[in-house]
PDB file of N, CA and C in Angstrom:
ATOM      1  N   VAL T   1     -51.065 114.884-122.687  1.00  0.00           N
ATOM      2  CA  VAL T   1     -50.415 115.626-123.739  1.00  0.00           C
ATOM      3  C   VAL T   1     -51.265 116.114-125.256  1.00  0.00           C
ATOM      4  N   GLN T   2     -51.451 114.889-126.079  1.00  0.00           N
ATOM      5  CA  GLN T   2     -51.957 115.060-127.089  1.00  0.00           C
ATOM      6  C   GLN T   2     -53.423 115.918-127.017  1.00  0.00           C
ATOM      7  N   SER T   3     -54.145 115.982-126.683  1.00  0.00           N
ATOM      8  CA  SER T   3     -55.917 116.682-126.646  1.00  0.00           C
ATOM      9  C   SER T   3     -54.900 118.235-126.357  1.00  0.00           C
ATOM     10  N   THR T   4     -53.870 118.103-125.125  1.00  0.00           N
ATOM     11  CA  THR T   4     -53.478 119.790-124.950  1.00  0.00           C
ATOM     12  C   THR T   4     -52.662 120.534-126.201  1.00  0.00           C
ATOM     13  N   MET T   5     -51.915 119.679-126.997  1.00  0.00           N
ATOM     14  CA  MET T   5     -51.264 119.659-128.233  1.00  0.00           C
ATOM     15  C   MET T   5     -52.102 120.161-129.166  1.00  0.00           C
ATOM     16  N   LEU T   6     -52.875 119.158-129.583  1.00  0.00           N
ATOM     17  CA  LEU T   6     -54.465 119.514-130.273  1.00  0.00           C
ATOM     18  C   LEU T   6     -54.620 120.966-130.851  1.00  0.00           C
ATOM     19  N   ALA T   7     -54.214 121.495-129.797  1.00  0.00           N
ATOM     20  CA  ALA T   7     -54.819 123.447-129.552  1.00  0.00           C
ATOM     21  C   ALA T   7     -54.072 124.066-130.601  1.00  0.00           C
ATOM     22  N   LEU T   8     -52.688 123.743-130.841  1.00  0.00           N
ATOM     23  CA  LEU T   8     -51.816 124.319-131.889  1.00  0.00           C
ATOM     24  C   LEU T   8     -51.982 123.771-133.125  1.00  0.00           C
ATOM     25  N   ASP T   9     -52.577 122.689-133.846  1.00  0.00           N
ATOM     26  CA  ASP T   9     -53.173 122.508-134.876  1.00  0.00           C
ATOM     27  C   ASP T   9     -54.246 123.472-135.641  1.00  0.00           C
ATOM     28  N   GLU T  10     -53.788 124.148-136.563  1.00  0.00           N
ATOM     29  CA  GLU T  10     -55.037 124.637-137.260  1.00  0.00           C
ATOM     30  C   GLU T  10     -56.303 124.451-137.475  1.00  0.00           C
ATOM     31  N   GLY T  11     -56.292 123.142-137.510  1.00  0.00           N
ATOM     32  CA  GLY T  11     -57.590 122.091-138.031  1.00  0.00           C
ATOM     33  C   GLY T  11     -58.276 121.829-136.636  1.00  0.00           C
ATOM     34  N   THR T  12     -57.662 122.378-135.316  1.00  0.00           N
ATOM     35  CA  THR T  12     -58.253 121.747-134.445  1.00  0.00           C
ATOM     36  C   THR T  12     -59.966 122.681-134.353  1.00  0.00           C
ATOM     37  N   SER T  13     -61.080 121.708-133.844  1.00  0.00           N
ATOM     38  CA  SER T  13     -62.008 122.565-133.199  1.00  0.00           C
ATOM     39  C   SER T  13     -62.125 123.023-132.221  1.00  0.00           C
ATOM     40  N   GLN T  14     -62.962 124.357-132.084  1.00  0.00           N
ATOM     41  CA  GLN T  14     -63.022 125.016-130.779  1.00  0.00           C
ATOM     42  C   GLN T  14     -63.300 124.366-129.946  1.00  0.00           C
ATOM     43  N   GLU T  15     -64.010 123.562-130.056  1.00  0.00           N
ATOM     44  CA  GLU T  15     -64.203 122.905-128.207  1.00  0.00           C
ATOM     45  C   GLU T  15     -62.696 122.313-127.790  1.00  0.00           C
ATOM     46  N   ASP T  16     -62.077 121.609-129.005  1.00  0.00           N
ATOM     47  CA  ASP T  16     -60.585 121.085-128.593  1.00  0.00           C
ATOM     48  C   ASP T  16     -59.796 121.838-128.204  1.00  0.00           C
ATOM     49  N   ILE T  17     -59.562 123.143-128.503  1.00  0.00           N
ATOM     50  CA  ILE T  17     -58.658 124.346-127.950  1.00  0.00           C
ATOM     51  C   ILE T  17     -58.376 124.218-126.646  1.00  0.00           C
ATOM     52  N   SER T  18     -59.454 124.297-125.642  1.00  0.00           N
ATOM     53  CA  SER T  18     -58.882 124.406-124.132  1.00  0.00           C
ATOM     54  C   SER T  18     -59.426 123.616-123.636  1.00  0.00           C
ATOM     55  N   GLY T  19     -59.007 123.698-122.077  1.00  0.00           N
ATOM     56  CA  GLY T  19     -59.329 122.639-121.338  1.00  0.00           C
ATOM     57  C   GLY T  19     -58.326 121.755-121.278  1.00  0.00           C
ATOM     58  N   GLY T  20     -56.926 122.056-122.017  1.00  0.00           N
ATOM     59  CA  GLY T  20     -56.287 120.682-121.198  1.00  0.00           C
ATOM     60  C   GLY T  20     -54.684 121.027-120.764  1.00  0.00           C
ATOM     61  N   ILE T  21     -54.392 120.104-120.137  1.00  0.00           N
ATOM     62  CA  ILE T  21     -53.398 120.393-119.173  1.00  0.00           C
ATOM     63  C   ILE T  21     -51.941 119.738-119.688  1.00  0.00           C
ATOM     64  N   LEU T  22     -51.424 120.534-119.525  1.00  0.00           N
ATOM     65  CA  LEU T  22     -49.513 120.239-120.191  1.00  0.00           C
ATOM     66  C   LEU T  22     -48.732 120.233-119.088  1.00  0.00           C
ATOM     67  N   ILE T  23     -48.013 119.434-118.795  1.00  0.00           N
ATOM     68  CA  ILE T  23     -46.901 119.193-117.557  1.00  0.00           C
ATOM     69  C   ILE T  23     -45.865 119.175-118.351  1.00  0.00           C
ATOM     70  N   VAL T  24     -44.780 119.738-117.467  1.00  0.00           N
ATOM     71  CA  VAL T  24     -43.280 119.248-118.063  1.00  0.00           C
ATOM     72  C   VAL T  24     -42.749 119.071-117.304  1.00  0.00           C
ATOM     73  N   LYS T  25     -41.934 118.122-117.107  1.00  0.00           N
ATOM     74  CA  LYS T  25     -40.546 117.772-116.482  1.00  0.00           C
ATOM     75  C   LYS T  25     -39.328 117.794-116.739  1.00  0.00           C
ATOM     76  N   MET T  26     -38.683 119.025-116.265  1.00  0.00           N
ATOM     77  CA  MET T  26     -37.164 119.240-117.045  1.00  0.00           C
ATOM     78  C   MET T  26     -36.180 118.741-116.533  1.00  0.00           C
ATOM     79  N   ASP T  27     -34.778 118.014-116.853  1.00  0.00           N
ATOM     80  CA  ASP T  27     -34.146 117.450-116.028  1.00  0.00           C
ATOM     81  C   ASP T  27     -33.197 117.367-116.853  1.00  0.00           C
ATOM     82  N   VAL T  28     -32.665 118.749-117.207  1.00  0.00           N
ATOM     83  CA  VAL T  28     -31.054 118.913-118.151  1.00  0.00           C
ATOM     84  C   VAL T  28     -29.610 118.749-117.881  1.00  0.00           C
ATOM     85  N   GLU T  29     -29.699 118.594-116.448  1.00  0.00           N
ATOM     86  CA  GLU T  29     -28.477 118.717-116.207  1.00  0.00           C
ATOM     87  C   GLU T  29     -27.784 120.303-116.221  1.00  0.00           C
ATOM     88  N   GLY T  30     -28.410 121.135-115.806  1.00  0.00           N
ATOM     89  CA  GLY T  30     -27.508 122.323-115.626  1.00  0.00           C
ATOM     90  C   GLY T  30     -28.006 123.432-117.184  1.00  0.00           C
ATOM     91  N   ALA T  31     -28.951 122.605-118.702  1.00  0.00           N
ATOM     92  CA  ALA T  31     -28.816 123.520-119.534  1.00  0.00           C
ATOM     93  C   ALA T  31     -30.463 123.993-119.056  1.00  0.00           C
ATOM     94  N   GLU T  32     -30.855 123.816-117.963  1.00  0.00           N
ATOM     95  CA  GLU T  32     -32.338 124.623-117.881  1.00  0.00           C
ATOM     96  C   GLU T  32     -32.110 125.837-118.167  1.00  0.00           C
ATOM     97  N   TYR T  33     -31.424 127.080-117.743  1.00  0.00           N
ATOM     98  CA  TYR T  33     -31.088 128.295-117.964  1.00  0.00           C
ATOM     99  C   TYR T  33     -31.360 128.414-119.230  1.00  0.00           C
ATOM    100  N   GLN T  34     -31.130 127.752-119.912  1.00  0.00           N
ATOM    101  CA  GLN T  34     -30.678 128.131-121.704  1.00  0.00           C
ATOM    102  C   GLN T  34     -32.076 127.383-122.045  1.00  0.00           C
ATOM    103  N   VAL T  35     -32.545 126.708-121.461  1.00  0.00           N
ATOM    104  CA  VAL T  35     -33.597 125.742-122.422  1.00  0.00           C
ATOM    105  C   VAL T  35     -35.085 127.006-121.815  1.00  0.00           C
ATOM    106  N   LEU T  36     -34.891 127.271-120.922  1.00  0.00           N
ATOM    107  CA  LEU T  36     -35.717 128.293-120.244  1.00  0.00           C
ATOM    108  C   LEU T  36     -36.107 129.712-120.837  1.00  0.00           C
ATOM    109  N   LYS T  37     -35.005 130.117-121.372  1.00  0.00           N
ATOM    110  CA  LYS T  37     -35.161 131.118-122.310  1.00  0.00           C
ATOM    111  C   LYS T  37     -35.219 131.277-123.606  1.00  0.00           C
ATOM    112  N   ASP T  38     -35.191 129.799-124.498  1.00  0.00           N
ATOM    113  CA  ASP T  38     -35.508 129.329-125.598  1.00  0.00           C
ATOM    114  C   ASP T  38     -37.146 129.345-125.679  1.00  0.00           C
ATOM    115  N   VAL T  39     -37.400 128.488-124.815  1.00  0.00           N
ATOM    116  CA  VAL T  39     -38.920 128.274-124.289  1.00  0.00           C
ATOM    117  C   VAL T  39     -40.115 129.537-124.150  1.00  0.00           C
ATOM    118  N   ALA T  40     -39.374 130.476-123.664  1.00  0.00           N
ATOM    119  CA  ALA T  40     -39.957 131.807-123.128  1.00  0.00           C
ATOM    120  C   ALA T  40     -39.910 132.286-124.620  1.00  0.00           C
ATOM    121  N   SER T  41     -38.892 132.629-125.309  1.00  0.00           N
ATOM    122  CA  SER T  41     -38.868 133.354-126.320  1.00  0.00           C
ATOM    123  C   SER T  41     -39.659 132.566-127.338  1.00  0.00           C
ATOM    124  N   SER T  42     -39.871 131.250-127.236  1.00  0.00           N
ATOM    125  CA  SER T  42     -40.720 130.623-128.518  1.00  0.00           C
ATOM    126  C   SER T  42     -42.048 131.024-128.533  1.00  0.00           C
ATOM    127  N   ASP T  43     -42.500 131.554-127.183  1.00  0.00           N
ATOM    128  CA  ASP T  43     -44.008 131.758-127.036  1.00  0.00           C
ATOM    129  C   ASP T  43     -44.863 130.555-126.882  1.00  0.00           C
ATOM    130  N   VAL T  44     -44.500 129.516-127.482  1.00  0.00           N
ATOM    131  CA  VAL T  44     -45.986 128.510-127.187  1.00  0.00           C
ATOM    132  C   VAL T  44     -45.898 128.384-126.230  1.00  0.00           C
ATOM    133  N   LEU T  45     -45.805 128.360-124.927  1.00  0.00           N
ATOM    134  CA  LEU T  45     -46.458 127.773-123.618  1.00  0.00           C
ATOM    135  C   LEU T  45     -47.253 128.806-123.435  1.00  0.00           C
ATOM    136  N   CYS T  46     -47.130 130.134-123.398  1.00  0.00           N
ATOM    137  CA  CYS T  46     -47.945 131.296-123.248  1.00  0.00           C
ATOM    138  C   CYS T  46     -49.159 131.006-124.123  1.00  0.00           C
ATOM    139  N   LYS T  47     -48.810 130.864-125.257  1.00  0.00           N
ATOM    140  CA  LYS T  47     -49.852 130.784-126.192  1.00  0.00           C
ATOM    141  C   LYS T  47     -50.802 129.458-126.214  1.00  0.00           C
ATOM    142  N   LEU T  48     -50.376 128.268-125.178  1.00  0.00           N
ATOM    143  CA  LEU T  48     -51.295 127.361-124.897  1.00  0.00           C
ATOM    144  C   LEU T  48     -51.997 127.762-124.149  1.00  0.00           C
ATOM    145  N   LYS T  49     -51.380 128.494-122.846  1.00  0.00           N
ATOM    146  CA  LYS T  49     -52.219 129.337-121.795  1.00  0.00           C
ATOM    147  C   LYS T  49     -53.451 130.291-122.203  1.00  0.00           C
ATOM    148  N   GLN T  50     -53.214 131.162-123.156  1.00  0.00           N
ATOM    149  CA  GLN T  50     -53.936 132.136-123.776  1.00  0.00           C
ATOM    150  C   GLN T  50     -55.225 131.206-124.389  1.00  0.00           C
ATOM    151  N   LEU T  51     -54.873 130.197-124.497  1.00  0.00           N
ATOM    152  CA  LEU T  51     -56.092 129.280-125.617  1.00  0.00           C
ATOM    153  C   LEU T  51     -57.128 128.566-124.359  1.00  0.00           C
ATOM    154  N   GLY T  52     -56.523 128.801-123.424  1.00  0.00           N
ATOM    155  CA  GLY T  52     -57.455 128.255-122.185  1.00  0.00           C
ATOM    156  C   GLY T  52     -57.126 127.138-121.473  1.00  0.00           C
ATOM    157  N   ASN T  53     -55.117 126.670-122.144  1.00  0.00           N
ATOM    158  CA  ASN T  53     -55.007 125.132-120.827  1.00  0.00           C
ATOM    159  C   ASN T  53     -54.008 125.565-119.993  1.00  0.00           C
ATOM    160  N   ARG T  54     -54.219 124.558-119.146  1.00  0.00           N
ATOM    161  CA  ARG T  54     -53.141 124.868-117.749  1.00  0.00           C
ATOM    162  C   ARG T  54     -52.046 124.355-118.504  1.00  0.00           C
ATOM    163  N   VAL T  55     -50.863 124.989-117.960  1.00  0.00           N
ATOM    164  CA  VAL T  55     -49.269 124.825-118.200  1.00  0.00           C
ATOM    165  C   VAL T  55     -48.379 124.792-117.154  1.00  0.00           C
ATOM    166  N   VAL T  56     -47.984 123.727-116.519  1.00  0.00           N
ATOM    167  CA  VAL T  56     -47.367 123.765-115.688  1.00  0.00           C
ATOM    168  C   VAL T  56     -46.067 122.824-115.653  1.00  0.00           C
ATOM    169  N   LEU T  57     -44.828 123.913-115.444  1.00  0.00           N
ATOM    170  CA  LEU T  57     -43.313 123.412-115.570  1.00  0.00           C
ATOM    171  C   LEU T  57     -42.717 122.799-114.308  1.00  0.00           C
ATOM    172  N   VAL T  58     -42.402 121.307-114.110  1.00  0.00           N
ATOM    173  CA  VAL T  58     -41.877 121.273-112.842  1.00  0.00           C
ATOM    174  C   VAL T  58     -39.910 121.236-113.563  1.00  0.00           C
ATOM    175  N   VAL T  59     -38.949 122.069-112.850  1.00  0.00           N
ATOM    176  CA  VAL T  59     -37.690 122.474-113.298  1.00  0.00           C
ATOM    177  C   VAL T  59     -36.875 121.635-111.802  1.00  0.00           C
ATOM    178  N   GLU T  60     -35.808 120.846-112.450  1.00  0.00           N
ATOM    179  CA  GLU T  60     -34.971 120.659-111.192  1.00  0.00           C
ATOM    180  C   GLU T  60     -33.525 121.252-111.641  1.00  0.00           C
ATOM    181  N   TYR T  61     -33.351 122.243-111.220  1.00  0.00           N
ATOM    182  CA  TYR T  61     -32.425 123.104-111.380  1.00  0.00           C
ATOM    183  C   TYR T  61     -30.976 122.722-110.800  1.00  0.00           C
ATOM    184  N   HIS T  62     -29.978 122.344-111.256  1.00  0.00           N
ATOM    185  CA  HIS T  62     -28.389 122.266-111.085  1.00  0.00           C
ATOM    186  C   HIS T  62     -27.727 123.535-110.752  1.00  0.00           C
ATOM    187  N   ASN T  63     -27.392 124.462-109.879  1.00  0.00           N
ATOM    188  CA  ASN T  63     -27.102 125.755-109.816  1.00  0.00           C
ATOM    189  C   ASN T  63     -25.897 125.497-109.500  1.00  0.00           C
ATOM    190  N   MET T  64     -25.135 124.706-109.371  1.00  0.00           N
ATOM    191  CA  MET T  64     -23.602 124.642-109.494  1.00  0.00           C
ATOM    192  C   MET T  64     -22.628 123.932-111.073  1.00  0.00           C
ATOM    193  N   SER T  65     -24.059 123.927-112.119  1.00  0.00           N
ATOM    194  CA  SER T  65     -23.681 123.329-113.452  1.00  0.00           C
ATOM    195  C   SER T  65     -22.724 124.091-113.940  1.00  0.00           C
ATOM    196  N   ILE T  66     -22.738 125.351-113.758  1.00  0.00           N
ATOM    197  CA  ILE T  66     -22.320 126.685-114.534  1.00  0.00           C
ATOM    198  C   ILE T  66     -21.034 126.733-113.476  1.00  0.00           C
ATOM    199  N   THR T  67     -19.756 126.878-113.925  1.00  0.00           N
ATOM    200  CA  THR T  67     -18.793 127.176-112.714  1.00  0.00           C
ATOM    201  C   THR T  67     -18.105 128.134-112.986  1.00  0.00           C
ATOM    202  N   ASP T  68     -17.941 128.860-114.314  1.00  0.00           N
ATOM    203  CA  ASP T  68     -18.008 129.986-114.218  1.00  0.00           C
ATOM    204  C   ASP T  68     -18.510 131.362-113.768  1.00  0.00           C
ATOM    205  N   PRO T  69     -17.884 131.926-112.360  1.00  0.00           N
ATOM    206  CA  PRO T  69     -19.211 132.998-111.498  1.00  0.00           C
ATOM    207  C   PRO T  69     -19.471 134.135-112.795  1.00  0.00           C
ATOM    208  N   VAL T  70     -18.916 134.128-113.734  1.00  0.00           N
ATOM    209  CA  VAL T  70     -19.455 135.513-114.997  1.00  0.00           C
ATOM    210  C   VAL T  70     -20.510 134.648-115.737  1.00  0.00           C
ATOM    211  N   GLU T  71     -20.488 134.005-115.792  1.00  0.00           N
ATOM    212  CA  GLU T  71     -21.319 133.194-116.961  1.00  0.00           C
ATOM    213  C   GLU T  71     -22.635 132.835-116.107  1.00  0.00           C
ATOM    214  N   ARG T  72     -22.185 132.141-114.894  1.00  0.00           N
ATOM    215  CA  ARG T  72     -23.326 131.676-114.402  1.00  0.00           C
ATOM    216  C   ARG T  72     -24.389 132.904-113.731  1.00  0.00           C
ATOM    217  N   LYS T  73     -23.940 134.386-113.511  1.00  0.00           N
ATOM    218  CA  LYS T  73     -24.610 135.374-113.453  1.00  0.00           C
ATOM    219  C   LYS T  73     -25.500 135.641-114.369  1.00  0.00           C
ATOM    220  N   ARG T  74     -24.907 135.640-115.802  1.00  0.00           N
ATOM    221  CA  ARG T  74     -24.956 136.105-116.688  1.00  0.00           C
ATOM    222  C   ARG T  74     -26.609 134.948-117.170  1.00  0.00           C
ATOM    223  N   GLU T  75     -26.042 133.889-116.868  1.00  0.00           N
ATOM    224  CA  GLU T  75     -27.383 132.639-117.671  1.00  0.00           C
ATOM    225  C   GLU T  75     -28.107 132.761-116.432  1.00  0.00           C
ATOM    226  N   LYS T  76     -28.020 133.119-115.106  1.00  0.00           N
ATOM    227  CA  LYS T  76     -29.249 133.405-113.922  1.00  0.00           C
ATOM    228  C   LYS T  76     -30.321 134.901-114.592  1.00  0.00           C
ATOM    229  N   LYS T  77     -29.129 135.581-114.864  1.00  0.00           N
ATOM    230  CA  LYS T  77     -30.089 136.869-115.284  1.00  0.00           C
ATOM    231  C   LYS T  77     -30.912 136.583-116.187  1.00  0.00           C
ATOM    232  N   GLY T  78     -30.513 135.813-117.430  1.00  0.00           N
ATOM    233  CA  GLY T  78     -31.540 135.743-118.286  1.00  0.00           C
ATOM    234  C   GLY T  78     -33.001 134.708-118.135  1.00  0.00           C
ATOM    235  N   HIS T  79     -32.303 133.912-117.501  1.00  0.00           N
ATOM    236  CA  HIS T  79     -33.667 132.749-117.067  1.00  0.00           C
ATOM    237  C   HIS T  79     -34.626 133.524-115.982  1.00  0.00           C
ATOM    238  N   ALA T  80     -33.849 134.377-115.429  1.00  0.00           N
ATOM    239  CA  ALA T  80     -35.059 135.138-114.083  1.00  0.00           C
ATOM    240  C   ALA T  80     -36.098 136.209-115.058  1.00  0.00           C
ATOM    241  N   VAL T  81     -35.546 136.400-116.535  1.00  0.00           N
ATOM    242  CA  VAL T  81     -36.190 137.268-117.213  1.00  0.00           C
ATOM    243  C   VAL T  81     -37.096 136.731-117.766  1.00  0.00           C
ATOM    244  N   ALA T  82     -36.396 135.212-118.533  1.00  0.00           N
ATOM    245  CA  ALA T  82     -37.496 133.819-118.734  1.00  0.00           C
ATOM    246  C   ALA T  82     -38.597 133.430-118.068  1.00  0.00           C
ATOM    247  N   VAL T  83     -38.032 133.141-116.769  1.00  0.00           N
ATOM    248  CA  VAL T  83     -39.084 132.577-115.948  1.00  0.00           C
ATOM    249  C   VAL T  83     -40.445 133.406-115.428  1.00  0.00           C
ATOM    250  N   LYS T  84     -39.875 135.264-115.377  1.00  0.00           N
ATOM    251  CA  LYS T  84     -40.847 136.130-115.092  1.00  0.00           C
ATOM    252  C   LYS T  84     -41.736 136.282-116.487  1.00  0.00           C
ATOM    253  N   GLN T  85     -41.551 136.325-117.129  1.00  0.00           N
ATOM    254  CA  GLN T  85     -42.177 136.259-118.871  1.00  0.00           C
ATOM    255  C   GLN T  85     -43.391 135.143-118.714  1.00  0.00           C
ATOM    256  N   LEU T  86     -43.250 134.110-118.363  1.00  0.00           N
ATOM    257  CA  LEU T  86     -43.320 133.046-118.202  1.00  0.00           C
ATOM    258  C   LEU T  86     -44.988 132.856-117.342  1.00  0.00           C
ATOM    259  N   GLU T  87     -44.201 132.967-116.086  1.00  0.00           N
ATOM    260  CA  GLU T  87     -45.205 133.408-115.019  1.00  0.00           C
ATOM    261  C   GLU T  87     -46.198 134.387-115.293  1.00  0.00           C
ATOM    262  N   GLY T  88     -45.787 135.598-116.337  1.00  0.00           N
ATOM    263  CA  GLY T  88     -46.837 136.645-116.279  1.00  0.00           C
ATOM    264  C   GLY T  88     -48.249 135.918-117.286  1.00  0.00           C
ATOM    265  N   CYS T  89     -47.493 135.363-118.233  1.00  0.00           N
ATOM    266  CA  CYS T  89     -48.925 134.296-118.898  1.00  0.00           C
ATOM    267  C   CYS T  89     -49.228 133.322-118.033  1.00  0.00           C
ATOM    268  N   GLY T  90     -48.876 133.199-117.214  1.00  0.00           N
ATOM    269  CA  GLY T  90     -49.736 132.253-116.511  1.00  0.00           C
ATOM    270  C   GLY T  90     -49.601 131.089-116.209  1.00  0.00           C
ATOM    271  N   VAL T  91     -48.294 130.724-116.900  1.00  0.00           N
ATOM    272  CA  VAL T  91     -47.152 129.393-116.886  1.00  0.00           C
ATOM    273  C   VAL T  91     -47.119 129.212-115.400  1.00  0.00           C
ATOM    274  N   GLU T  92     -47.231 127.672-114.468  1.00  0.00           N
ATOM    275  CA  GLU T  92     -46.720 127.330-113.464  1.00  0.00           C
ATOM    276  C   GLU T  92     -45.650 126.686-113.255  1.00  0.00           C
ATOM    277  N   PHE T  93     -45.401 127.149-112.089  1.00  0.00           N
ATOM    278  CA  PHE T  93     -43.705 126.269-111.868  1.00  0.00           C
ATOM    279  C   PHE T  93     -43.667 125.814-110.536  1.00  0.00           C
ATOM    280  N   GLN T  94     -42.743 124.704-110.587  1.00  0.00           N
ATOM    281  CA  GLN T  94     -42.530 123.634-109.220  1.00  0.00           C
ATOM    282  C   GLN T  94     -41.201 123.487-109.724  1.00  0.00           C
ATOM    283  N   LYS T  95     -40.351 123.911-108.410  1.00  0.00           N
ATOM    284  CA  LYS T  95     -38.837 123.879-108.435  1.00  0.00           C
ATOM    285  C   LYS T  95     -38.990 122.460-107.856  1.00  0.00           C
ATOM    286  N   LEU T  96     -37.377 122.021-108.382  1.00  0.00           N
ATOM    287  CA  LEU T  96     -36.235 121.197-107.481  1.00  0.00           C
ATOM    288  C   LEU T  96     -34.991 121.393-107.706  1.00  0.00           C
ATOM    289  N   GLY T  97     -34.581 120.852-106.406  1.00  0.00           N
ATOM    290  CA  GLY T  97     -32.724 121.511-106.588  1.00  0.00           C
ATOM    291  C   GLY T  97     -32.342 119.925-106.684  1.00  0.00           C
ATOM    292  N   ALA T  98     -31.321 120.073-107.775  1.00  0.00           N
ATOM    293  CA  ALA T  98     -30.281 118.937-107.323  1.00  0.00           C
ATOM    294  C   ALA T  98     -29.308 118.903-106.364  1.00  0.00           C
ATOM    295  N   ASN T  99     -29.081 117.618-105.218  1.00  0.00           N
ATOM    296  CA  ASN T  99     -28.303 117.222-104.792  1.00  0.00           C
ATOM    297  C   ASN T  99     -26.730 117.364-105.394  1.00  0.00           C
ATOM    298  N   TRP T 100     -25.987 117.595-106.423  1.00  0.00           N
ATOM    299  CA  TRP T 100     -24.275 117.065-106.510  1.00  0.00           C
ATOM    300  C   TRP T 100     -23.690 118.374-106.824  1.00  0.00           C
TER     301      TRP T 100
END
């Protein structure tokens, strides 16, 4: 992670900017929909990809954590847009399902 995150430091040499790998495991008990929207809008993972690094997100989904059906539909729609944006710039996804 340290070498991959160096890519975002303005003083990093050209040889240290690319070739790293960042693997993020996300298990945030139902907040993954909002967190992924925030991550996508920050553009930081896409920037790491553009610099020549590999980025992998392992997300544990808690599908029933949002009990209001209207809110669940809205959150999933925004989440789908965020995932499409991240996948579009080359971020890799591994999805896990929570059984509760």
